[in-house]
Short mmCIF file of C-alpha atoms in Angstrom, two decimals:
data_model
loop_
_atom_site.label_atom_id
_atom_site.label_comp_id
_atom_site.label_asym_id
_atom_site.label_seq_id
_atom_site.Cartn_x
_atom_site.Cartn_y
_atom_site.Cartn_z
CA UNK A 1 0.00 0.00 0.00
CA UNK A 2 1.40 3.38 -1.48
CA UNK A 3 1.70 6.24 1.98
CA UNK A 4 -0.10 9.44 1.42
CA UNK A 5 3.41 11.04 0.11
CA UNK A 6 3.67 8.50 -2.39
CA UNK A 7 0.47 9.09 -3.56
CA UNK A 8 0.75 13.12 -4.27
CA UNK A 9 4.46 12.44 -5.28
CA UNK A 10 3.28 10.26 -8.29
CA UNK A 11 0.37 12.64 -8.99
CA UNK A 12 2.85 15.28 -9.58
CA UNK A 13 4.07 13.21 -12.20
CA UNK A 14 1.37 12.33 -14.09
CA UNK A 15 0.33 16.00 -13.61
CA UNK A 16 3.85 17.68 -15.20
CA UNK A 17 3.84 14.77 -17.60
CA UNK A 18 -0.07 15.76 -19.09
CA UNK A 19 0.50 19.44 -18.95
CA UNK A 20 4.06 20.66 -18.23
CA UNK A 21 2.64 24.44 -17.81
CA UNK A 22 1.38 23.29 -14.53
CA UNK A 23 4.77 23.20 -13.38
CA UNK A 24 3.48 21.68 -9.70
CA UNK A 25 5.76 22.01 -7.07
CA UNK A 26 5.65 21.03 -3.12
CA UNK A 27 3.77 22.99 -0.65
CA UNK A 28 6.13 26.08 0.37
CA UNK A 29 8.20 26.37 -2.89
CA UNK A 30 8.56 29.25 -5.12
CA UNK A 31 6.80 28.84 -8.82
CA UNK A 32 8.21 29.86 -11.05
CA UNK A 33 6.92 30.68 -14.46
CA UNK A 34 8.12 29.20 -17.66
CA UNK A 35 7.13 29.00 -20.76
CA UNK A 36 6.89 25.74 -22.74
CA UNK A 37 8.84 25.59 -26.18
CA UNK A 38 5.44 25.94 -28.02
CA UNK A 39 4.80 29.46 -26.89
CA UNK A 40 8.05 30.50 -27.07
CA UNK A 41 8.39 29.33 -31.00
CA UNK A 42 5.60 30.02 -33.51
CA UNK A 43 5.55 28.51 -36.61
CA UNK A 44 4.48 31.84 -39.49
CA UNK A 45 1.03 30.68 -41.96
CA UNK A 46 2.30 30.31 -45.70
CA UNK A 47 1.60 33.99 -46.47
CA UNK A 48 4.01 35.54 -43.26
CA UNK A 49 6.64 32.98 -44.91
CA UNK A 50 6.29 34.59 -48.29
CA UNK A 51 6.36 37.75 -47.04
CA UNK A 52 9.28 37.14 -44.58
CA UNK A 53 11.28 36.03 -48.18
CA UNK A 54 10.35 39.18 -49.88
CA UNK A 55 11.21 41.43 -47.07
CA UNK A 56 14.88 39.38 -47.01
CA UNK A 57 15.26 40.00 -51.07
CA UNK A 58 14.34 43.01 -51.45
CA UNK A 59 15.90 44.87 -47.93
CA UNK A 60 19.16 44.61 -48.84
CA UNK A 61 18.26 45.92 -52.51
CA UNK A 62 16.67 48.67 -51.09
CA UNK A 63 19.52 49.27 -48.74
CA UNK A 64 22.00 49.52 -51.83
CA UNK A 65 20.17 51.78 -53.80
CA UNK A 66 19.34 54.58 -50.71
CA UNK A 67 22.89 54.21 -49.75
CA UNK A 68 23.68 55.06 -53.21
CA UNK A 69 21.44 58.17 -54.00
CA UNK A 70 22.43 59.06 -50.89
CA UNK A 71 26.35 59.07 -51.81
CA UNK A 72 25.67 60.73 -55.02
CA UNK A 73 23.82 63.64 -53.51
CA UNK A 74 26.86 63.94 -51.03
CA UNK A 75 28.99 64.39 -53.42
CA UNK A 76 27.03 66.73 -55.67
CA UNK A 77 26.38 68.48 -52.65
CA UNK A 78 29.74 68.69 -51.96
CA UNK A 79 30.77 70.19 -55.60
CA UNK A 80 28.15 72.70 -55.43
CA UNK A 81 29.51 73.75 -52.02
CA UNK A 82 32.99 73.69 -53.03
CA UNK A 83 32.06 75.76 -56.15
CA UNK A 84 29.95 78.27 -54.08
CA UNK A 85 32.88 78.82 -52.06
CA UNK A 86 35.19 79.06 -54.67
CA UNK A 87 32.76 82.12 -56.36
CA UNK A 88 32.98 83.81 -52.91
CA UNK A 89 36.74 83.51 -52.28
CA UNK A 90 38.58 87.28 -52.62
CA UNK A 91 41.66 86.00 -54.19
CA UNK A 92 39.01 84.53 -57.07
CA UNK A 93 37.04 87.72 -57.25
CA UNK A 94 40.67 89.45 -57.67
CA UNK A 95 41.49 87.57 -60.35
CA UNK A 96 38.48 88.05 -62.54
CA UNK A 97 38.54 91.86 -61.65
CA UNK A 98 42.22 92.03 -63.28
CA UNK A 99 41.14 89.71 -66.26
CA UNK A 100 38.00 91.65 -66.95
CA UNK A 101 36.13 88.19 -67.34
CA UNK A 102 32.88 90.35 -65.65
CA UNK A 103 32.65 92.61 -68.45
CA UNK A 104 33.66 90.04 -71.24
CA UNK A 105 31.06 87.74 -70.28
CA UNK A 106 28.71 90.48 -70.31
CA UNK A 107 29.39 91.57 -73.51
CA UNK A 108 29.58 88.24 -75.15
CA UNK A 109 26.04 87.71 -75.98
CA UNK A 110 25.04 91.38 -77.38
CA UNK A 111 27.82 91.34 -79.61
CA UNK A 112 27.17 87.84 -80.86
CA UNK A 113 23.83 89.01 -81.86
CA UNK A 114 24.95 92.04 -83.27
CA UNK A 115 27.34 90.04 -85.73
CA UNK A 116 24.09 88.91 -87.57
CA UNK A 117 23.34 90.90 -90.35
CA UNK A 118 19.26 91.06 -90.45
CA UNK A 119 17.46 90.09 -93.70
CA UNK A 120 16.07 93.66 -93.83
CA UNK A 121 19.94 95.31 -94.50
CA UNK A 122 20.63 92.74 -97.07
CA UNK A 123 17.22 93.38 -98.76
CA UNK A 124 18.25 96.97 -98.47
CA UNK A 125 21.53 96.65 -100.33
CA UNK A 126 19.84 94.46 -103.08
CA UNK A 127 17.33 97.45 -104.00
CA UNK A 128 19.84 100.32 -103.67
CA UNK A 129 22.75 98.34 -105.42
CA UNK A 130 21.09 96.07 -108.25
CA UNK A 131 22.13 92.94 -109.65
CA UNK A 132 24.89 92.57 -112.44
CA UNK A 133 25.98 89.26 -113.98
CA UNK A 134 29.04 90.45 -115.41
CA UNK A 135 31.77 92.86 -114.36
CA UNK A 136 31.72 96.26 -114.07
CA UNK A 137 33.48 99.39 -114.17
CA UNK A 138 32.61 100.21 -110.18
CA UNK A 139 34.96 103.97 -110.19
CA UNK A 140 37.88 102.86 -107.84
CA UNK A 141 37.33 98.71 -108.61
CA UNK A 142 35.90 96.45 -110.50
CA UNK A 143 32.93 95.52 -109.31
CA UNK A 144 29.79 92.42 -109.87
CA UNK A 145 27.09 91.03 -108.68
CA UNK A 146 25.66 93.65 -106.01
CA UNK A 147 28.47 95.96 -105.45
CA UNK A 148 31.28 93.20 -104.84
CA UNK A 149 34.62 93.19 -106.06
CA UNK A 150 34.95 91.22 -109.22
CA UNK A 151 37.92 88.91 -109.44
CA UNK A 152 38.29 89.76 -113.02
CA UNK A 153 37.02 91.41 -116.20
CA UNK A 154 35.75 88.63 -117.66
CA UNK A 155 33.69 87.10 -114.44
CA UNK A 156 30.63 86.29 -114.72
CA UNK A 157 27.65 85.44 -111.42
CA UNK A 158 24.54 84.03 -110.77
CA UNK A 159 22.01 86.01 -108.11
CA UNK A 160 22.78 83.02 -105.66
CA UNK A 161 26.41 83.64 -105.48
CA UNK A 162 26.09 86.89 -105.75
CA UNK A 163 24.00 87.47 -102.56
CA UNK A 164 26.82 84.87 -100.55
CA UNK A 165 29.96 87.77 -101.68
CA UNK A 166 27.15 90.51 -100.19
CA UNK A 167 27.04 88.53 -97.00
CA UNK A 168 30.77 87.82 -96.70
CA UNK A 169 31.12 91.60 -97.48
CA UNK A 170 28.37 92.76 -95.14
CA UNK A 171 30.28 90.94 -92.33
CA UNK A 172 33.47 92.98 -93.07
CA UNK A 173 31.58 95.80 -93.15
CA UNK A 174 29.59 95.59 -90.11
CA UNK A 175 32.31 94.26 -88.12
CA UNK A 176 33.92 97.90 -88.37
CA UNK A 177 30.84 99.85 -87.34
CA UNK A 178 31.05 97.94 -84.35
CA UNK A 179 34.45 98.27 -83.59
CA UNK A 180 33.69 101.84 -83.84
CA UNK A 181 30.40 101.78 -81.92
CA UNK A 182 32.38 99.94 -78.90
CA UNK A 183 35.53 102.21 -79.26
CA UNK A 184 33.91 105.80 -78.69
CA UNK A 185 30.84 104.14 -76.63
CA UNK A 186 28.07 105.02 -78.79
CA UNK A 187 24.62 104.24 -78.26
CA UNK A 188 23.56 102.82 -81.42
CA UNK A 189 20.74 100.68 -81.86
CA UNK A 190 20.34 97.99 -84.54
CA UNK A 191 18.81 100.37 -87.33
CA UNK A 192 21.65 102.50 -86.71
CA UNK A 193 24.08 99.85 -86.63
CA UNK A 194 22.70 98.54 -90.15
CA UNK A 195 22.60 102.29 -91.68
CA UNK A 196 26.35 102.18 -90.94
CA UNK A 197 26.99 99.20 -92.32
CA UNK A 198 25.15 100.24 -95.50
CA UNK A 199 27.68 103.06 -95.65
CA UNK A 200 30.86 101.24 -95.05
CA UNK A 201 29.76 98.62 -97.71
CA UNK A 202 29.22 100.89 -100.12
CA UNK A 203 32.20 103.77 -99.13
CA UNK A 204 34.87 101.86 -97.20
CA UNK A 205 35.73 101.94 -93.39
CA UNK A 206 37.73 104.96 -94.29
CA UNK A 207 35.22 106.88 -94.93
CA UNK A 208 33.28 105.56 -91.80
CA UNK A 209 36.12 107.11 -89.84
CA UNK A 210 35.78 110.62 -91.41
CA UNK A 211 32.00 110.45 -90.94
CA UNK A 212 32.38 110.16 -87.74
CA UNK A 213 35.62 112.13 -86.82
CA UNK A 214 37.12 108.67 -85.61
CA UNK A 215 34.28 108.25 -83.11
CA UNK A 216 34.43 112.04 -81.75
CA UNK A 217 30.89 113.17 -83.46
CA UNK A 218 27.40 112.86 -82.05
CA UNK A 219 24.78 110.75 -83.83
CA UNK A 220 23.13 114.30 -84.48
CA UNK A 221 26.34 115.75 -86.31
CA UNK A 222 26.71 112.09 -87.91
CA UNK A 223 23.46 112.22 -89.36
CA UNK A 224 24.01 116.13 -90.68
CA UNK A 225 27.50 114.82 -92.40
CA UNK A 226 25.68 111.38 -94.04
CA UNK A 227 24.01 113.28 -97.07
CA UNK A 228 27.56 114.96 -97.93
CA UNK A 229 28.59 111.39 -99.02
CA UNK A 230 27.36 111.72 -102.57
CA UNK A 231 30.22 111.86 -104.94
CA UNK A 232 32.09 109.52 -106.57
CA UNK A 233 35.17 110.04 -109.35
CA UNK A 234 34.20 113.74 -108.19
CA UNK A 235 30.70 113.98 -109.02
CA UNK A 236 27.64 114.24 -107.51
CA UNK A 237 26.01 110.78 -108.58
CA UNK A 238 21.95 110.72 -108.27
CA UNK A 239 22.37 107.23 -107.36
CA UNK A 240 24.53 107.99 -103.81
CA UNK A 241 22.12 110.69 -103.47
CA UNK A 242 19.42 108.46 -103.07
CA UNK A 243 21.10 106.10 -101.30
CA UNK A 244 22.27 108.49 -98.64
CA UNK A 245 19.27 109.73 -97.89
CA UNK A 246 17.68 106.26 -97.58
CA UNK A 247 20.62 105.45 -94.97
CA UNK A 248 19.53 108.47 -93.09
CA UNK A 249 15.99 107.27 -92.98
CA UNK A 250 16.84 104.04 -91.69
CA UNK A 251 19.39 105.77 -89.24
CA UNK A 252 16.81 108.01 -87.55
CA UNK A 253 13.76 105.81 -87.97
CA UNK A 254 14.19 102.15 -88.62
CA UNK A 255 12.56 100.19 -91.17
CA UNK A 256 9.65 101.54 -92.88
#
């Protein structure tokens, strides 16, 4: 026959044995609390595993490419900074003040746009100068085309080649009425600029030079000398006549 504390000590047993939670101990001792391996361990449905995979692929992806961007706007970051700095440092400011760069930078554009002959001038040459196939007696030169200098007697043009020698000799011309225009600092706008060109075309940057007393006249005196420049071989031609005062329209009002 089992004694009492046989009895409760193989009850215990069966007890921790059926449910090990129970965890039954002897009168006076201290539970403690412990979790069985089932609740400490869960096993994840089919979907948490997928999306446990996914998360694993794609983290360390993701990881890369912010780690990346973020490098590359460090280092633009740090350019621009650098730059900024550099635009701000005396020595550099110095430097560009002794070089001019300020003023050449600022001047770049205007005069690059300047260099372009408009399609109005050259349209204005054509009508004041006419078209000749052949070569010409032109006073001073021979001349073809629409005012250009011939190569020879004998040459001969078509209208197409013709107009290319007017540009080529527009550009000449034009360059020097801006060379004077920067040189004495005058204010002269583009219809100016192209009634000035007319006139060196057609008289030579010579005569530019004594129409404007090598850049000492004002456009008001320039514009009471521009008639005068009507003669050629020593006469008064009807042809310069017109074509003077057709400068000095465009000169003092533009394109009409």
């Amino acid at each position: 026959m089992r004694t009492n504390a046989e009895d409760r000590q193989r009850k215990r047993i069966e007890a921790s044995q059926q449910n090990p939670e129970l965890n039954v101990g002897d009168p006076g001792d201290k539970r403690k609390s412990k979790r069985s391996l089932a609740e400490r361990t869960t096993v994840p449905s089919p979907e948490e595993s997928a999306e446990g995979v996914r998360r694993m692929q794609n983290d360390p992806k993701k990881t890369s490419q912010e780690k990346d961007s973020a490098d590359i706007l460090a280092t633009v970051s740090g350019w621009m900074e650098a730059i900024a700095n550099l635009e701000e440092a005396p020595e550099l400011k110095e430097k560009k003040a002794s070089l001019n760069i300020g003023s050449m930078q600022s001047s770049l554009s205007p005069k690059k746009k300047e260099s372009k002959k408009s399609d109005n001038l050259i349209n204005f040459i054509v009508e004041h100068e006419g078209f000749s196939s052949t070569a010409y007696d032109d006073f001073k030169q021979t001349s073809i085309g629409y005012g250009t200098k011939a190569t020879s007697k004998n040459q001969t043009i078509t209208e197409v080649e013709a107009k290319k020698l007017l540009e080529r000799d527009l550009d000449t011309a034009r360059k020097a009425v801006l060379k004077m225009k920067d040189k004495a600092g005058y204010d002269w706008n583009e219809n100016k600029v192209d009634a000035l060109t007319s006139f060196t075309y057609n008289a030579g940057e010579g005569n530019l030079k004594k129409l404007t007393k090598n850049g000492t006249r004002s456009n008001e005196e320039i514009a009471a000398m521009l008639p005068e420049y009507k003669k050629a071989g020593g006469k008064v031609l009807d042809g310069l006549i017109k074509r003077r005062a057709a400068e000095l329209k465009l000169f003092n009002e533009g394109y009409t």
